mmCIF file of C-alpha atoms in Angstrom:
data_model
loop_
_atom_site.group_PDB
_atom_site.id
_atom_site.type_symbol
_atom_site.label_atom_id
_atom_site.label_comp_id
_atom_site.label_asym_id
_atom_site.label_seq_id
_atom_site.Cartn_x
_atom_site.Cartn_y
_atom_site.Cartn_z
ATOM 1 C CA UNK A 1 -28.141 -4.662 -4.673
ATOM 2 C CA UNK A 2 -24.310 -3.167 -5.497
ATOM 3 C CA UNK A 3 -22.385 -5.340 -7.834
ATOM 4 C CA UNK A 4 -18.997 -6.446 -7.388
ATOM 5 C CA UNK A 5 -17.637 -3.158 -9.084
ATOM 6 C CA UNK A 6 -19.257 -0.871 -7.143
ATOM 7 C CA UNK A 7 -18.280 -2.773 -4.065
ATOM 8 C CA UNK A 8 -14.735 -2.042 -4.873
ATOM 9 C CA UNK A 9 -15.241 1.706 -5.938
ATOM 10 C CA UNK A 10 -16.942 2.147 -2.204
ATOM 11 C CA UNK A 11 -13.888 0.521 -0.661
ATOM 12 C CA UNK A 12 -11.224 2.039 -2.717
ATOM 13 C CA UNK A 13 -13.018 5.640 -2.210
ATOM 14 C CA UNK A 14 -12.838 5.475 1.115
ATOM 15 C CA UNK A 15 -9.485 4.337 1.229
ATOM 16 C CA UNK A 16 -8.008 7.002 -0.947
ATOM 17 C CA UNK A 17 -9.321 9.305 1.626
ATOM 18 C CA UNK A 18 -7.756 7.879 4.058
ATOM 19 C CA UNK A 19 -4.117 7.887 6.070
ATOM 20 C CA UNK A 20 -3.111 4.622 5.520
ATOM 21 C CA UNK A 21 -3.145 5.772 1.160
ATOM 22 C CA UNK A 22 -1.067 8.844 2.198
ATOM 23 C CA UNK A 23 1.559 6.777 4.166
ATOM 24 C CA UNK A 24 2.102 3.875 1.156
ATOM 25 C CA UNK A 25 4.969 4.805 -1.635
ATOM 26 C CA UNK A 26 2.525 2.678 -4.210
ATOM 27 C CA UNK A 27 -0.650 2.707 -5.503
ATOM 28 C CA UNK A 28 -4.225 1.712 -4.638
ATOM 29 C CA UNK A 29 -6.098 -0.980 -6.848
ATOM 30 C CA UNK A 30 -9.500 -2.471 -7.545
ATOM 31 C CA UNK A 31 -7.922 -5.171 -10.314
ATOM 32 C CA UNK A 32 -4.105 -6.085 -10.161
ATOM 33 C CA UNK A 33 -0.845 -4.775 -8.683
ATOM 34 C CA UNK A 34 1.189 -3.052 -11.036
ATOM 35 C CA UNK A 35 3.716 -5.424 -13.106
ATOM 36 C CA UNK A 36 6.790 -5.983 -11.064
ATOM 37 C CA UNK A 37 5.709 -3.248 -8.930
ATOM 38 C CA UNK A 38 8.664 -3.496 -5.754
ATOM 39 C CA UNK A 39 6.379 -0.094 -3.817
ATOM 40 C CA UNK A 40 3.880 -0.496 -1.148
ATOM 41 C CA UNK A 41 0.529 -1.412 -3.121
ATOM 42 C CA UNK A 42 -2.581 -1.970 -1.863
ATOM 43 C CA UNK A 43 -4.675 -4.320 -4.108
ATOM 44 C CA UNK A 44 -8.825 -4.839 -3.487
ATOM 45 C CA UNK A 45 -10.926 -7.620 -4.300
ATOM 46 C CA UNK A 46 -14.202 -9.613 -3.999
ATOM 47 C CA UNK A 47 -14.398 -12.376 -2.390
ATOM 48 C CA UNK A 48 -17.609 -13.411 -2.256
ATOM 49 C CA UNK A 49 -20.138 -12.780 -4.512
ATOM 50 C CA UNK A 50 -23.405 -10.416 -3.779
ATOM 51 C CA UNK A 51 -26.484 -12.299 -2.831
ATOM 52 C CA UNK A 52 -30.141 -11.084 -3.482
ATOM 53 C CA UNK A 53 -30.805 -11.042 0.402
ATOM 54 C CA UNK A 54 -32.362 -8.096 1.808
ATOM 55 C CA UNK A 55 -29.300 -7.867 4.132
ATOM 56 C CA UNK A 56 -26.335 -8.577 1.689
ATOM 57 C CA UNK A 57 -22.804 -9.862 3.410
ATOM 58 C CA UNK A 58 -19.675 -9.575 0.958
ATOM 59 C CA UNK A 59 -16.094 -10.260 2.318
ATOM 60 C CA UNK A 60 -13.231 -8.070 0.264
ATOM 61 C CA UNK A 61 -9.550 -8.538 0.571
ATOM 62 C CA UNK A 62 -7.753 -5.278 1.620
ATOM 63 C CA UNK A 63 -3.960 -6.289 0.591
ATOM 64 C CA UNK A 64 -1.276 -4.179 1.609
ATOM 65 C CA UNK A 65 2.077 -5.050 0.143
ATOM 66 C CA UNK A 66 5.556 -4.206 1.822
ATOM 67 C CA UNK A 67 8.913 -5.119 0.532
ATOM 68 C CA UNK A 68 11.452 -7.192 2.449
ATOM 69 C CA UNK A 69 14.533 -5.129 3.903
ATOM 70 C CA UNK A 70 17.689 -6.352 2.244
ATOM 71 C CA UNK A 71 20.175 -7.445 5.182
ATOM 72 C CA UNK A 72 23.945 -8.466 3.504
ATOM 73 C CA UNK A 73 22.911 -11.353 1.139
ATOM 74 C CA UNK A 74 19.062 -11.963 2.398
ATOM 75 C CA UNK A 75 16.074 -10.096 2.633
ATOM 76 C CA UNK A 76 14.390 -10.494 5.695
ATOM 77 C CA UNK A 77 10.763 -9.347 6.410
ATOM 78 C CA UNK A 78 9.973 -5.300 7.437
ATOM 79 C CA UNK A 79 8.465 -5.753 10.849
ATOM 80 C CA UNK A 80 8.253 -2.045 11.429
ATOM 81 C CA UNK A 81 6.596 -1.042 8.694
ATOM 82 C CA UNK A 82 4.500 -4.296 8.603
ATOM 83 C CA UNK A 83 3.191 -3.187 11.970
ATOM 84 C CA UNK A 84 2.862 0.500 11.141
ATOM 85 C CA UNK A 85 0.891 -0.546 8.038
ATOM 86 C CA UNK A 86 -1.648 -2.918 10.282
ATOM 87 C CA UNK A 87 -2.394 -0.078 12.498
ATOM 88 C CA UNK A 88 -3.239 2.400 9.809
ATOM 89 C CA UNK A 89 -4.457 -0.531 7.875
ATOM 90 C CA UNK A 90 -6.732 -1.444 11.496
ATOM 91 C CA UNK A 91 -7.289 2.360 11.755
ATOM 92 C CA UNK A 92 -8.846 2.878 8.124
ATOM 93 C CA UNK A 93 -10.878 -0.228 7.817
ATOM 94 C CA UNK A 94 -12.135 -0.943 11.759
ATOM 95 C CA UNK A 95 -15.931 0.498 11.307
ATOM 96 C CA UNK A 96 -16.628 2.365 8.155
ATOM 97 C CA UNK A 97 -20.400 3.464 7.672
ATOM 98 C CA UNK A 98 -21.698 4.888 3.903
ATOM 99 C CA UNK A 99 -24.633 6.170 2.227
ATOM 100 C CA UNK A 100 -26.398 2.180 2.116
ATOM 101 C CA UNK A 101 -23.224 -0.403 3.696
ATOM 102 C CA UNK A 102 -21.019 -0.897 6.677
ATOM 103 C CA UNK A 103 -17.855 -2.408 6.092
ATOM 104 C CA UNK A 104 -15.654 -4.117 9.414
ATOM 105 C CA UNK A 105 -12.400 -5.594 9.837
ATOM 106 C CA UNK A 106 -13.401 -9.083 10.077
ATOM 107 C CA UNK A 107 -9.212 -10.356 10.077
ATOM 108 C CA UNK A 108 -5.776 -9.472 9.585
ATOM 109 C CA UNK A 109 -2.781 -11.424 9.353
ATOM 110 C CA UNK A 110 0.541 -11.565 7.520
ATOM 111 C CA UNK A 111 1.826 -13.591 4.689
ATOM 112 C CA UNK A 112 4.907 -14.280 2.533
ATOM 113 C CA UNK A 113 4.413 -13.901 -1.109
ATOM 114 C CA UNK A 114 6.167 -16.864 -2.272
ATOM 115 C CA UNK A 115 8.411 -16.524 -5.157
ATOM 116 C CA UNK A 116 9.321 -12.409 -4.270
ATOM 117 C CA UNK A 117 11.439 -10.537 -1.572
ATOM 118 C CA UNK A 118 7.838 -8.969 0.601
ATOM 119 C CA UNK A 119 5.215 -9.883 2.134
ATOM 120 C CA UNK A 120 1.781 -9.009 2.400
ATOM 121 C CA UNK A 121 -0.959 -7.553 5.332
ATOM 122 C CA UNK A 122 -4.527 -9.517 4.308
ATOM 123 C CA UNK A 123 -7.212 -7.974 5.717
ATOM 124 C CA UNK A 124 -10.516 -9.887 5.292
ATOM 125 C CA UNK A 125 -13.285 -7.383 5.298
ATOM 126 C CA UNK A 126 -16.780 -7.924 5.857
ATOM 127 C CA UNK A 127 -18.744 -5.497 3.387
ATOM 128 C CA UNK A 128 -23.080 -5.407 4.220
ATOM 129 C CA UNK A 129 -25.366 -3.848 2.278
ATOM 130 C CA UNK A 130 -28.709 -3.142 3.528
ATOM 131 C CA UNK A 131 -30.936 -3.928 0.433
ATOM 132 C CA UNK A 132 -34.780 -2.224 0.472
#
């Protein structure tokens, strides 16, 4: 059985190594976006917690975070990098084996963060750990 920190480690691991961390101006996260942070973040966490099945199933959100473009006196959402961002996002997170889990792509859709000038890419991941 992994707990909810080692969960995270395994997901942010293998997204460090991958393109989608090399093509953000931010940083990754398994706790909180930095304070007031206005980069392209990605923040993990745990939905679900781990159950004491023999086949475990944990869904993590994979949030990607992408300022609005400023047009005259409005900002208006950044379709072009939103959508460059799902495909590396889709890319990196699709099927992922490791030593003991599998991790899918389970959803992905796009959100206003209310209150702020972005919006956000939350993909729903479905973590499984084979327990023996």
């Amino acid at each position: 059985m992994r707990n909810e920190l080692e969960i995270k480690t395994d997901i942010y691991l293998h997204l460090k190594a991958s393109e989608l961390a090399t093509n953000i101006s931010g940083v990754i996260s398994k706790t909180l976006r930095p304070n007031e942070s206005d980069k392209e973040d990605i923040v993990i966490s745990v939905l679900s917690d781990p159950s004491n099945q023999q086949i475990e199933e944990v869904y993590i959100n994979v949030n990607v975070y992408v300022p609005d473009l400023k047009r005259k006196n409005q900002y208006e959402e950044n379709t072009i990098r939103l959508n460059e961002l799902c495909k590396l996002s889709l890319n990196a997170l699709r099927i992922v084996s490791g030593k003991g889990y599998r991790m899918s792509l389970a959803t992905q859709k796009i959100f206003d963060v209310p209150g702020k000038n972005e919006h956000f890419i939350n993909n729903k991941v479905l973590y499984q750990i084979c327990n023996e």
